[in-house]
Amino acid sequence: MSSRHPRLPRQRSGGLVPVPERTLFAASADGSRVHVELYGPEEAPAVVLSHGWTCSTRFWAAQIADLAADHRVIAYDQRGHGGSPDVGPGGHSTDALADDLEAVLAATLAPGRKAVLAGHSMGGMTLMAAARRPRFREHAAAVLLCSTGSGRLAEEARVFALPGAARSGGTRALLRATVPLGPVTPVTRSLLKYATMGPGSTPERVEVCARIVHACPRKARASWGRVLSELDLDREVPELRVPTAVLVGLEDRMTPPVHARALAAALPDFLGLTELPGMGHMTPLEAPEAVSAKIRELVAGHLTGTATTDKTEREDIA
């Protein structure tokens, strides 16, 4: 049973975790079960949140806590992550990502109801992969792409300070690695921060990020890492014909700003690029206020009628 008003967020180990109004499983095209969480007033403007590689709905905790008071927030776990079961060897592809998103939209939004869709990293790739899909076009009022890219991830990543081919090879090996991450320790936190977060990230946010990433099953991590290592969605970007904003941390080593700028140049209805100094790849967790504000801006401009203007921004994060 759901209530008309969002429950207050509560503390659990590893950080602030909002309590959903309702949970459900959406059935994807191949029968996979996708875990979905719903927050906030059912009739309020709708926001759909799609998380990235090795993360879960917990990654969006700050956005959910901020938005659920006056938005219908729909968050889901990518297959193999969080509460969504993993699948067989053939079930990991960008088409599967798009199928799962379509299943979530069908299960949570009435026909014709519009929403703002925000995707981080692999979640942004999900939105690109779904750009041609009829259900995506039916429901998407506007899109926010956070810390993401459409291809050449291994070639452009800056995790390893190595020349060309060696750097690309190291990144591919990292993406496909099956080794267990083990417990969260000072060493693993430090390594995670270096690879995925910026110098402006607080120790508390690094801790939360580490616990989320370390909770991802290694089979799912490696399976999706192989997909990312071969990603090519360049032809899908021009098909993303809804108003789209892009956001990136200037210290992002996984999907450096070159990706965001390429998206900005290729998107047919580009709203603006927000660049966050001192922030790395995990922008919704590192700079939650900036990401929530951008989602609110898209809702105001494309669900409740307030005009938006094209611009390139740099935001200083305290």
PDB file of C-alpha atoms in Angstrom:
ATOM      1  CA  MET A   1       0.000   0.000   0.000  1.00  0.00           C
ATOM      2  CA  SER A   2       1.362   3.433  -0.864  1.00  0.00           C
ATOM      3  CA  SER A   3       0.919   6.724   0.920  1.00  0.00           C
ATOM      4  CA  ARG A   4       0.352  10.070  -0.787  1.00  0.00           C
ATOM      5  CA  HIS A   5       3.388  11.625   0.872  1.00  0.00           C
ATOM      6  CA  PRO A   6       7.003  10.473   0.878  1.00  0.00           C
ATOM      7  CA  ARG A   7       8.369   8.919   4.025  1.00  0.00           C
ATOM      8  CA  LEU A   8      11.268  10.684   5.622  1.00  0.00           C
ATOM      9  CA  PRO A   9      14.708   9.368   4.664  1.00  0.00           C
ATOM     10  CA  ARG A  10      16.379   7.301   7.339  1.00  0.00           C
ATOM     11  CA  GLN A  11      19.949   6.390   8.207  1.00  0.00           C
ATOM     12  CA  ARG A  12      21.374   2.957   7.541  1.00  0.00           C
ATOM     13  CA  SER A  13      24.947   1.802   7.547  1.00  0.00           C
ATOM     14  CA  GLY A  14      26.692   3.342   4.539  1.00  0.00           C
ATOM     15  CA  GLY A  15      24.632   6.501   4.320  1.00  0.00           C
ATOM     16  CA  LEU A  16      21.214   8.045   3.905  1.00  0.00           C
ATOM     17  CA  VAL A  17      18.728   5.655   2.305  1.00  0.00           C
ATOM     18  CA  PRO A  18      15.200   6.896   1.542  1.00  0.00           C
ATOM     19  CA  VAL A  19      12.378   4.434   2.114  1.00  0.00           C
ATOM     20  CA  PRO A  20      10.306   3.782  -1.039  1.00  0.00           C
ATOM     21  CA  GLU A  21       6.563   4.235  -1.101  1.00  0.00           C
ATOM     22  CA  ARG A  22       6.321   1.047  -3.119  1.00  0.00           C
ATOM     23  CA  THR A  23       8.560  -1.475  -4.859  1.00  0.00           C
ATOM     24  CA  LEU A  24       7.798  -3.704  -7.812  1.00  0.00           C
ATOM     25  CA  PHE A  25       9.437  -5.892 -10.428  1.00  0.00           C
ATOM     26  CA  ALA A  26       9.087  -4.899 -14.077  1.00  0.00           C
ATOM     27  CA  ALA A  27       9.276  -7.724 -16.621  1.00  0.00           C
ATOM     28  CA  SER A  28      11.795  -7.017 -19.385  1.00  0.00           C
ATOM     29  CA  ALA A  29      11.594  -8.306 -22.957  1.00  0.00           C
ATOM     30  CA  ASP A  30      13.637 -11.447 -22.204  1.00  0.00           C
ATOM     31  CA  GLY A  31      11.800 -12.161 -18.950  1.00  0.00           C
ATOM     32  CA  SER A  32      14.396 -10.545 -16.679  1.00  0.00           C
ATOM     33  CA  ARG A  33      12.989  -9.019 -13.501  1.00  0.00           C
ATOM     34  CA  VAL A  34      13.930  -5.390 -12.891  1.00  0.00           C
ATOM     35  CA  HIS A  35      13.668  -4.055  -9.332  1.00  0.00           C
ATOM     36  CA  VAL A  36      11.879  -0.676  -9.245  1.00  0.00           C
ATOM     37  CA  GLU A  37      11.353   1.752  -6.359  1.00  0.00           C
ATOM     38  CA  LEU A  38       8.747   4.525  -6.305  1.00  0.00           C
ATOM     39  CA  TYR A  39       8.839   7.623  -4.122  1.00  0.00           C
ATOM     40  CA  GLY A  40       6.729  10.729  -3.660  1.00  0.00           C
ATOM     41  CA  PRO A  41       3.198  11.802  -4.629  1.00  0.00           C
ATOM     42  CA  GLU A  42       1.866   9.694  -7.478  1.00  0.00           C
ATOM     43  CA  GLU A  43       0.372  12.676  -9.318  1.00  0.00           C
ATOM     44  CA  ALA A  44       3.495  14.880  -9.046  1.00  0.00           C
ATOM     45  CA  PRO A  45       5.893  15.529 -11.968  1.00  0.00           C
ATOM     46  CA  ALA A  46       7.729  12.315 -12.727  1.00  0.00           C
ATOM     47  CA  VAL A  47      11.493  11.733 -12.683  1.00  0.00           C
ATOM     48  CA  VAL A  48      13.154   8.454 -13.701  1.00  0.00           C
ATOM     49  CA  LEU A  49      16.673   7.704 -12.416  1.00  0.00           C
ATOM     50  CA  SER A  50      18.979   5.207 -14.140  1.00  0.00           C
ATOM     51  CA  HIS A  51      22.209   4.414 -12.270  1.00  0.00           C
ATOM     52  CA  GLY A  52      25.623   3.480 -13.581  1.00  0.00           C
ATOM     53  CA  TRP A  53      27.977   0.508 -13.652  1.00  0.00           C
ATOM     54  CA  THR A  54      28.555  -1.171 -10.239  1.00  0.00           C
ATOM     55  CA  CYS A  55      25.973   1.051  -8.524  1.00  0.00           C
ATOM     56  CA  SER A  56      22.311   0.690  -7.447  1.00  0.00           C
ATOM     57  CA  THR A  57      19.306   2.794  -6.506  1.00  0.00           C
ATOM     58  CA  ARG A  58      21.229   3.764  -3.336  1.00  0.00           C
ATOM     59  CA  PHE A  59      23.513   5.826  -5.544  1.00  0.00           C
ATOM     60  CA  TRP A  60      20.605   8.267  -6.060  1.00  0.00           C
ATOM     61  CA  ALA A  61      19.763   8.588  -2.340  1.00  0.00           C
ATOM     62  CA  ALA A  62      20.469  12.333  -2.188  1.00  0.00           C
ATOM     63  CA  GLN A  63      18.399  13.060  -5.305  1.00  0.00           C
ATOM     64  CA  ILE A  64      15.534  10.902  -4.046  1.00  0.00           C
ATOM     65  CA  ALA A  65      15.577  12.607  -0.649  1.00  0.00           C
ATOM     66  CA  ASP A  66      15.543  16.033  -2.299  1.00  0.00           C
ATOM     67  CA  LEU A  67      13.015  15.390  -5.054  1.00  0.00           C
ATOM     68  CA  ALA A  68      10.480  13.046  -3.467  1.00  0.00           C
ATOM     69  CA  ALA A  69       8.741  15.805  -1.517  1.00  0.00           C
ATOM     70  CA  ASP A  70       7.244  17.227  -4.722  1.00  0.00           C
ATOM     71  CA  HIS A  71       8.056  14.739  -7.489  1.00  0.00           C
ATOM     72  CA  ARG A  72       7.129  11.178  -8.363  1.00  0.00           C
ATOM     73  CA  VAL A  73      10.597   9.620  -8.343  1.00  0.00           C
ATOM     74  CA  ILE A  74      11.125   6.283 -10.086  1.00  0.00           C
ATOM     75  CA  ALA A  75      14.479   4.579  -9.516  1.00  0.00           C
ATOM     76  CA  TYR A  76      15.469   1.114 -10.659  1.00  0.00           C
ATOM     77  CA  ASP A  77      18.370  -1.313 -10.458  1.00  0.00           C
ATOM     78  CA  GLN A  78      20.099  -2.288 -13.684  1.00  0.00           C
ATOM     79  CA  ARG A  79      20.048  -6.077 -14.174  1.00  0.00           C
ATOM     80  CA  GLY A  80      22.628  -7.770 -11.982  1.00  0.00           C
ATOM     81  CA  HIS A  81      22.818  -4.753  -9.660  1.00  0.00           C
ATOM     82  CA  GLY A  82      21.058  -4.092  -6.360  1.00  0.00           C
ATOM     83  CA  GLY A  83      17.713  -5.872  -6.228  1.00  0.00           C
ATOM     84  CA  SER A  84      17.627  -6.898  -9.908  1.00  0.00           C
ATOM     85  CA  PRO A  85      18.755 -10.500 -10.455  1.00  0.00           C
ATOM     86  CA  ASP A  86      21.625 -11.196 -12.821  1.00  0.00           C
ATOM     87  CA  VAL A  87      20.999 -13.007 -16.096  1.00  0.00           C
ATOM     88  CA  GLY A  88      22.724 -15.504 -18.370  1.00  0.00           C
ATOM     89  CA  PRO A  89      25.717 -14.781 -20.613  1.00  0.00           C
ATOM     90  CA  GLY A  90      23.543 -13.491 -23.467  1.00  0.00           C
ATOM     91  CA  GLY A  91      21.680 -10.997 -21.309  1.00  0.00           C
ATOM     92  CA  HIS A  92      24.241  -8.199 -21.179  1.00  0.00           C
ATOM     93  CA  SER A  93      24.051  -5.678 -24.023  1.00  0.00           C
ATOM     94  CA  THR A  94      23.004  -2.122 -24.732  1.00  0.00           C
ATOM     95  CA  ASP A  95      19.783  -3.537 -26.219  1.00  0.00           C
ATOM     96  CA  ALA A  96      19.104  -5.215 -22.871  1.00  0.00           C
ATOM     97  CA  LEU A  97      19.640  -1.889 -21.100  1.00  0.00           C
ATOM     98  CA  ALA A  98      17.078  -0.279 -23.404  1.00  0.00           C
ATOM     99  CA  ASP A  99      14.656  -3.189 -22.936  1.00  0.00           C
ATOM    100  CA  ASP A 100      14.848  -2.854 -19.157  1.00  0.00           C
ATOM    101  CA  LEU A 101      14.239   0.904 -19.283  1.00  0.00           C
ATOM    102  CA  GLU A 102      11.216   0.390 -21.509  1.00  0.00           C
ATOM    103  CA  ALA A 103       9.877  -2.187 -19.047  1.00  0.00           C
ATOM    104  CA  VAL A 104      10.277   0.268 -16.167  1.00  0.00           C
ATOM    105  CA  LEU A 105       8.505   3.033 -18.083  1.00  0.00           C
ATOM    106  CA  ALA A 106       5.639   0.702 -18.996  1.00  0.00           C
ATOM    107  CA  ALA A 107       5.244  -0.473 -15.397  1.00  0.00           C
ATOM    108  CA  THR A 108       5.308   2.945 -13.749  1.00  0.00           C
ATOM    109  CA  LEU A 109       3.944   5.568 -16.150  1.00  0.00           C
ATOM    110  CA  ALA A 110       0.473   5.748 -17.654  1.00  0.00           C
ATOM    111  CA  PRO A 111       0.316   5.886 -21.467  1.00  0.00           C
ATOM    112  CA  GLY A 112       1.456   9.299 -22.682  1.00  0.00           C
ATOM    113  CA  ARG A 113       2.644  10.497 -19.276  1.00  0.00           C
ATOM    114  CA  LYS A 114       5.890  12.443 -19.579  1.00  0.00           C
ATOM    115  CA  ALA A 115       8.893  12.332 -17.269  1.00  0.00           C
ATOM    116  CA  VAL A 116      12.382  13.748 -16.958  1.00  0.00           C
ATOM    117  CA  LEU A 117      14.922  10.938 -17.314  1.00  0.00           C
ATOM    118  CA  ALA A 118      18.358  11.202 -15.685  1.00  0.00           C
ATOM    119  CA  GLY A 119      21.123   8.692 -16.307  1.00  0.00           C
ATOM    120  CA  HIS A 120      24.574   8.460 -14.771  1.00  0.00           C
ATOM    121  CA  SER A 121      27.431   6.697 -16.611  1.00  0.00           C
ATOM    122  CA  MET A 122      25.963   3.371 -17.832  1.00  0.00           C
ATOM    123  CA  GLY A 123      22.562   4.838 -16.980  1.00  0.00           C
ATOM    124  CA  GLY A 124      23.202   7.641 -19.459  1.00  0.00           C
ATOM    125  CA  MET A 125      24.247   5.026 -22.005  1.00  0.00           C
ATOM    126  CA  THR A 126      20.921   3.315 -21.304  1.00  0.00           C
ATOM    127  CA  LEU A 127      19.060   6.466 -22.332  1.00  0.00           C
ATOM    128  CA  MET A 128      21.135   6.732 -25.516  1.00  0.00           C
ATOM    129  CA  ALA A 129      20.538   3.053 -26.311  1.00  0.00           C
ATOM    130  CA  ALA A 130      16.779   3.596 -25.921  1.00  0.00           C
ATOM    131  CA  ALA A 131      16.658   6.795 -27.968  1.00  0.00           C
ATOM    132  CA  ARG A 132      14.920   5.182 -30.972  1.00  0.00           C
ATOM    133  CA  ARG A 133      12.468   3.152 -28.876  1.00  0.00           C
ATOM    134  CA  PRO A 134       8.788   4.159 -29.161  1.00  0.00           C
ATOM    135  CA  ARG A 135       8.153   3.895 -25.427  1.00  0.00           C
ATOM    136  CA  PHE A 136      11.149   6.104 -24.642  1.00  0.00           C
ATOM    137  CA  ARG A 137       9.914   8.743 -27.086  1.00  0.00           C
ATOM    138  CA  GLU A 138       6.410   8.472 -25.659  1.00  0.00           C
ATOM    139  CA  HIS A 139       7.513   9.219 -22.098  1.00  0.00           C
ATOM    140  CA  ALA A 140      10.701  11.311 -22.244  1.00  0.00           C
ATOM    141  CA  ALA A 141      10.085  15.038 -21.790  1.00  0.00           C
ATOM    142  CA  ALA A 142      13.756  15.854 -21.207  1.00  0.00           C
ATOM    143  CA  VAL A 143      16.986  14.050 -20.385  1.00  0.00           C
ATOM    144  CA  LEU A 144      20.000  14.642 -18.146  1.00  0.00           C
ATOM    145  CA  LEU A 145      23.196  12.805 -19.082  1.00  0.00           C
ATOM    146  CA  CYS A 146      25.632  12.720 -16.149  1.00  0.00           C
ATOM    147  CA  SER A 147      29.262  11.635 -16.472  1.00  0.00           C
ATOM    148  CA  THR A 148      28.781   9.461 -19.525  1.00  0.00           C
ATOM    149  CA  GLY A 149      29.892   8.856 -23.089  1.00  0.00           C
ATOM    150  CA  SER A 150      28.770   7.110 -26.257  1.00  0.00           C
ATOM    151  CA  GLY A 151      31.961   5.205 -27.138  1.00  0.00           C
ATOM    152  CA  ARG A 152      35.774   4.963 -26.972  1.00  0.00           C
ATOM    153  CA  LEU A 153      35.630   4.575 -23.209  1.00  0.00           C
ATOM    154  CA  ALA A 154      38.888   2.641 -22.925  1.00  0.00           C
ATOM    155  CA  GLU A 155      40.695   4.943 -25.333  1.00  0.00           C
ATOM    156  CA  GLU A 156      39.682   8.150 -23.565  1.00  0.00           C
ATOM    157  CA  ALA A 157      39.794   7.061 -19.904  1.00  0.00           C
ATOM    158  CA  ARG A 158      42.541   8.544 -17.750  1.00  0.00           C
ATOM    159  CA  VAL A 159      42.641   6.066 -14.864  1.00  0.00           C
ATOM    160  CA  PHE A 160      46.104   4.849 -15.851  1.00  0.00           C
ATOM    161  CA  ALA A 161      48.976   7.279 -16.469  1.00  0.00           C
ATOM    162  CA  LEU A 162      50.288   5.276 -19.439  1.00  0.00           C
ATOM    163  CA  PRO A 163      50.823   6.003 -23.135  1.00  0.00           C
ATOM    164  CA  GLY A 164      48.081   5.300 -25.710  1.00  0.00           C
ATOM    165  CA  ALA A 165      47.671   1.564 -26.292  1.00  0.00           C
ATOM    166  CA  ALA A 166      48.928   0.583 -22.852  1.00  0.00           C
ATOM    167  CA  ARG A 167      46.437   2.922 -21.205  1.00  0.00           C
ATOM    168  CA  SER A 168      43.561   1.577 -23.298  1.00  0.00           C
ATOM    169  CA  GLY A 169      44.576  -1.992 -22.561  1.00  0.00           C
ATOM    170  CA  GLY A 170      44.781  -1.306 -18.843  1.00  0.00           C
ATOM    171  CA  THR A 171      41.332   0.269 -18.858  1.00  0.00           C
ATOM    172  CA  ARG A 172      39.818  -2.683 -20.732  1.00  0.00           C
ATOM    173  CA  ALA A 173      41.378  -5.063 -18.234  1.00  0.00           C
ATOM    174  CA  LEU A 174      39.967  -3.011 -15.356  1.00  0.00           C
ATOM    175  CA  LEU A 175      36.477  -2.971 -16.869  1.00  0.00           C
ATOM    176  CA  ARG A 176      36.471  -6.737 -17.466  1.00  0.00           C
ATOM    177  CA  ALA A 177      38.155  -7.777 -14.208  1.00  0.00           C
ATOM    178  CA  THR A 178      36.507 -10.599 -12.280  1.00  0.00           C
ATOM    179  CA  VAL A 179      38.627 -10.342  -9.133  1.00  0.00           C
ATOM    180  CA  PRO A 180      36.654  -9.700  -5.927  1.00  0.00           C
ATOM    181  CA  LEU A 181      36.915  -6.182  -4.557  1.00  0.00           C
ATOM    182  CA  GLY A 182      37.010  -7.439  -0.981  1.00  0.00           C
ATOM    183  CA  PRO A 183      36.111  -5.411   2.104  1.00  0.00           C
ATOM    184  CA  VAL A 184      36.118  -1.625   2.187  1.00  0.00           C
ATOM    185  CA  THR A 185      39.435  -0.550   3.712  1.00  0.00           C
ATOM    186  CA  PRO A 186      41.481   2.669   3.723  1.00  0.00           C
ATOM    187  CA  VAL A 187      43.467   1.291   0.755  1.00  0.00           C
ATOM    188  CA  THR A 188      40.404   0.366  -1.323  1.00  0.00           C
ATOM    189  CA  ARG A 189      38.745   3.688  -0.508  1.00  0.00           C
ATOM    190  CA  SER A 190      41.843   5.514  -1.675  1.00  0.00           C
ATOM    191  CA  LEU A 191      42.008   3.530  -4.918  1.00  0.00           C
ATOM    192  CA  LEU A 192      38.309   4.040  -5.595  1.00  0.00           C
ATOM    193  CA  LYS A 193      38.561   7.764  -4.994  1.00  0.00           C
ATOM    194  CA  TYR A 194      41.519   8.063  -7.348  1.00  0.00           C
ATOM    195  CA  ALA A 195      39.767   6.147 -10.132  1.00  0.00           C
ATOM    196  CA  THR A 196      36.223   7.459  -9.839  1.00  0.00           C
ATOM    197  CA  MET A 197      36.026  10.608  -7.705  1.00  0.00           C
ATOM    198  CA  GLY A 198      37.585  14.038  -7.647  1.00  0.00           C
ATOM    199  CA  PRO A 199      39.757  15.812  -5.078  1.00  0.00           C
ATOM    200  CA  GLY A 200      36.730  17.823  -3.943  1.00  0.00           C
ATOM    201  CA  SER A 201      34.859  14.713  -2.747  1.00  0.00           C
ATOM    202  CA  THR A 202      34.395  14.446   0.991  1.00  0.00           C
ATOM    203  CA  PRO A 203      35.539  11.370   2.967  1.00  0.00           C
ATOM    204  CA  GLU A 204      31.921  10.624   3.880  1.00  0.00           C
ATOM    205  CA  ARG A 205      30.890  10.515   0.220  1.00  0.00           C
ATOM    206  CA  VAL A 206      33.898   8.384  -0.682  1.00  0.00           C
ATOM    207  CA  GLU A 207      32.857   5.918   2.030  1.00  0.00           C
ATOM    208  CA  VAL A 208      29.278   5.718   0.742  1.00  0.00           C
ATOM    209  CA  CYS A 209      30.515   5.265  -2.827  1.00  0.00           C
ATOM    210  CA  ALA A 210      32.906   2.495  -1.821  1.00  0.00           C
ATOM    211  CA  ARG A 211      30.194   0.546  -0.015  1.00  0.00           C
ATOM    212  CA  ILE A 212      27.851   0.798  -2.999  1.00  0.00           C
ATOM    213  CA  VAL A 213      30.489  -0.273  -5.527  1.00  0.00           C
ATOM    214  CA  HIS A 214      31.839  -3.104  -3.365  1.00  0.00           C
ATOM    215  CA  ALA A 215      28.295  -4.484  -3.022  1.00  0.00           C
ATOM    216  CA  CYS A 216      28.035  -5.092  -6.778  1.00  0.00           C
ATOM    217  CA  PRO A 217      28.434  -8.809  -7.583  1.00  0.00           C
ATOM    218  CA  ARG A 218      31.673  -9.382  -9.460  1.00  0.00           C
ATOM    219  CA  LYS A 219      29.980 -11.447 -12.202  1.00  0.00           C
ATOM    220  CA  ALA A 220      27.666  -8.568 -13.064  1.00  0.00           C
ATOM    221  CA  ARG A 221      30.530  -6.094 -12.764  1.00  0.00           C
ATOM    222  CA  ALA A 222      32.662  -8.030 -15.249  1.00  0.00           C
ATOM    223  CA  SER A 223      29.794  -8.804 -17.639  1.00  0.00           C
ATOM    224  CA  TRP A 224      28.750  -5.186 -17.910  1.00  0.00           C
ATOM    225  CA  GLY A 225      32.390  -4.085 -17.980  1.00  0.00           C
ATOM    226  CA  ARG A 226      32.855  -6.121 -21.170  1.00  0.00           C
ATOM    227  CA  VAL A 227      29.885  -4.313 -22.719  1.00  0.00           C
ATOM    228  CA  LEU A 228      31.356  -0.941 -21.755  1.00  0.00           C
ATOM    229  CA  SER A 229      34.779  -1.858 -23.106  1.00  0.00           C
ATOM    230  CA  GLU A 230      33.235  -2.301 -26.567  1.00  0.00           C
ATOM    231  CA  LEU A 231      30.613   0.448 -26.369  1.00  0.00           C
ATOM    232  CA  ASP A 232      29.562   2.169 -29.579  1.00  0.00           C
ATOM    233  CA  LEU A 233      26.438   4.309 -29.309  1.00  0.00           C
ATOM    234  CA  ASP A 234      27.608   7.168 -31.507  1.00  0.00           C
ATOM    235  CA  ARG A 235      24.795   6.585 -34.008  1.00  0.00           C
ATOM    236  CA  GLU A 236      22.200   6.728 -31.246  1.00  0.00           C
ATOM    237  CA  VAL A 237      23.131  10.200 -29.969  1.00  0.00           C
ATOM    238  CA  PRO A 238      21.490  12.082 -32.899  1.00  0.00           C
ATOM    239  CA  GLU A 239      18.360   9.988 -32.269  1.00  0.00           C
ATOM    240  CA  LEU A 240      18.046  11.464 -28.769  1.00  0.00           C
ATOM    241  CA  ARG A 241      15.613  14.075 -30.028  1.00  0.00           C
ATOM    242  CA  VAL A 242      14.278  15.326 -26.718  1.00  0.00           C
ATOM    243  CA  PRO A 243      15.751  18.346 -24.876  1.00  0.00           C
ATOM    244  CA  THR A 244      18.954  17.065 -23.287  1.00  0.00           C
ATOM    245  CA  ALA A 245      21.376  18.571 -20.769  1.00  0.00           C
ATOM    246  CA  VAL A 246      24.854  17.219 -20.068  1.00  0.00           C
ATOM    247  CA  LEU A 247      26.788  17.343 -16.790  1.00  0.00           C
ATOM    248  CA  VAL A 248      30.369  16.277 -16.063  1.00  0.00           C
ATOM    249  CA  GLY A 249      33.044  16.565 -13.398  1.00  0.00           C
ATOM    250  CA  LEU A 250      36.206  18.191 -14.672  1.00  0.00           C
ATOM    251  CA  GLU A 251      38.309  15.616 -12.778  1.00  0.00           C
ATOM    252  CA  ASP A 252      36.450  12.620 -14.250  1.00  0.00           C
ATOM    253  CA  ARG A 253      38.987   9.920 -15.157  1.00  0.00           C
ATOM    254  CA  MET A 254      36.460   7.290 -16.286  1.00  0.00           C
ATOM    255  CA  THR A 255      34.500   9.403 -18.786  1.00  0.00           C
ATOM    256  CA  PRO A 256      36.566  12.598 -19.090  1.00  0.00           C
ATOM    257  CA  PRO A 257      35.000  15.872 -20.241  1.00  0.00           C
ATOM    258  CA  VAL A 258      35.939  15.100 -23.855  1.00  0.00           C
ATOM    259  CA  HIS A 259      32.921  12.758 -23.874  1.00  0.00           C
ATOM    260  CA  ALA A 260      30.540  15.395 -22.537  1.00  0.00           C
ATOM    261  CA  ARG A 261      31.748  17.900 -25.117  1.00  0.00           C
ATOM    262  CA  ALA A 262      31.315  15.378 -27.921  1.00  0.00           C
ATOM    263  CA  LEU A 263      27.757  14.714 -26.758  1.00  0.00           C
ATOM    264  CA  ALA A 264      27.093  18.448 -26.637  1.00  0.00           C
ATOM    265  CA  ALA A 265      28.205  18.760 -30.257  1.00  0.00           C
ATOM    266  CA  ALA A 266      26.105  15.810 -31.476  1.00  0.00           C
ATOM    267  CA  LEU A 267      22.815  16.183 -29.586  1.00  0.00           C
ATOM    268  CA  PRO A 268      20.019  17.594 -31.779  1.00  0.00           C
ATOM    269  CA  ASP A 269      18.227  19.409 -28.915  1.00  0.00           C
ATOM    270  CA  PHE A 270      21.091  20.353 -26.616  1.00  0.00           C
ATOM    271  CA  LEU A 271      20.213  22.422 -23.531  1.00  0.00           C
ATOM    272  CA  GLY A 272      23.661  23.083 -22.079  1.00  0.00           C
ATOM    273  CA  LEU A 273      26.779  21.641 -20.513  1.00  0.00           C
ATOM    274  CA  THR A 274      27.448  21.889 -16.777  1.00  0.00           C
ATOM    275  CA  GLU A 275      31.090  21.336 -15.797  1.00  0.00           C
ATOM    276  CA  LEU A 276      31.835  20.772 -12.114  1.00  0.00           C
ATOM    277  CA  PRO A 277      35.365  21.708 -10.953  1.00  0.00           C
ATOM    278  CA  GLY A 278      36.952  19.311  -8.467  1.00  0.00           C
ATOM    279  CA  MET A 279      34.414  16.561  -9.137  1.00  0.00           C
ATOM    280  CA  GLY A 280      35.134  13.161 -10.671  1.00  0.00           C
ATOM    281  CA  HIS A 281      32.989  10.476 -12.279  1.00  0.00           C
ATOM    282  CA  MET A 282      30.428   9.952  -9.493  1.00  0.00           C
ATOM    283  CA  THR A 283      28.745  13.349  -9.852  1.00  0.00           C
ATOM    284  CA  PRO A 284      25.289  12.542  -8.374  1.00  0.00           C
ATOM    285  CA  LEU A 285      27.037  11.373  -5.204  1.00  0.00           C
ATOM    286  CA  GLU A 286      29.921  13.863  -5.225  1.00  0.00           C
ATOM    287  CA  ALA A 287      27.862  16.959  -6.080  1.00  0.00           C
ATOM    288  CA  PRO A 288      24.280  15.995  -5.181  1.00  0.00           C
ATOM    289  CA  GLU A 289      22.982  19.546  -4.901  1.00  0.00           C
ATOM    290  CA  ALA A 290      24.135  20.423  -8.419  1.00  0.00           C
ATOM    291  CA  VAL A 291      22.611  17.287  -9.943  1.00  0.00           C
ATOM    292  CA  SER A 292      19.309  17.671  -8.095  1.00  0.00           C
ATOM    293  CA  ALA A 293      19.127  21.326  -9.130  1.00  0.00           C
ATOM    294  CA  LYS A 294      19.659  20.389 -12.771  1.00  0.00           C
ATOM    295  CA  ILE A 295      16.891  17.780 -12.599  1.00  0.00           C
ATOM    296  CA  ARG A 296      14.564  20.357 -11.032  1.00  0.00           C
ATOM    297  CA  GLU A 297      15.467  22.804 -13.786  1.00  0.00           C
ATOM    298  CA  LEU A 298      14.524  20.256 -16.446  1.00  0.00           C
ATOM    299  CA  VAL A 299      11.245  19.482 -14.701  1.00  0.00           C
ATOM    300  CA  ALA A 300      10.421  23.179 -14.485  1.00  0.00           C
ATOM    301  CA  GLY A 301      11.300  23.778 -18.105  1.00  0.00           C
ATOM    302  CA  HIS A 302       9.767  20.700 -19.706  1.00  0.00           C
ATOM    303  CA  LEU A 303       7.044  19.373 -17.403  1.00  0.00           C
ATOM    304  CA  THR A 304       5.701  22.493 -15.708  1.00  0.00           C
ATOM    305  CA  GLY A 305       6.259  25.110 -18.406  1.00  0.00           C
ATOM    306  CA  THR A 306       9.218  27.290 -17.399  1.00  0.00           C
ATOM    307  CA  ALA A 307      11.511  28.145 -20.311  1.00  0.00           C
ATOM    308  CA  THR A 308      15.166  27.098 -20.297  1.00  0.00           C
ATOM    309  CA  THR A 309      18.106  28.725 -22.045  1.00  0.00           C
ATOM    310  CA  ASP A 310      21.115  27.168 -23.746  1.00  0.00           C
ATOM    311  CA  LYS A 311      24.377  27.700 -21.893  1.00  0.00           C
ATOM    312  CA  THR A 312      27.664  26.229 -20.835  1.00  0.00           C
ATOM    313  CA  GLU A 313      28.226  26.389 -17.107  1.00  0.00           C
ATOM    314  CA  ARG A 314      30.997  25.895 -14.593  1.00  0.00           C
ATOM    315  CA  GLU A 315      29.848  25.495 -11.010  1.00  0.00           C
ATOM    316  CA  ASP A 316      32.088  25.842  -7.966  1.00  0.00           C
ATOM    317  CA  ILE A 317      31.338  23.154  -5.417  1.00  0.00           C
ATOM    318  CA  ALA A 318      32.028  23.975  -1.804  1.00  0.00           C
TER     319      ALA A 318
END
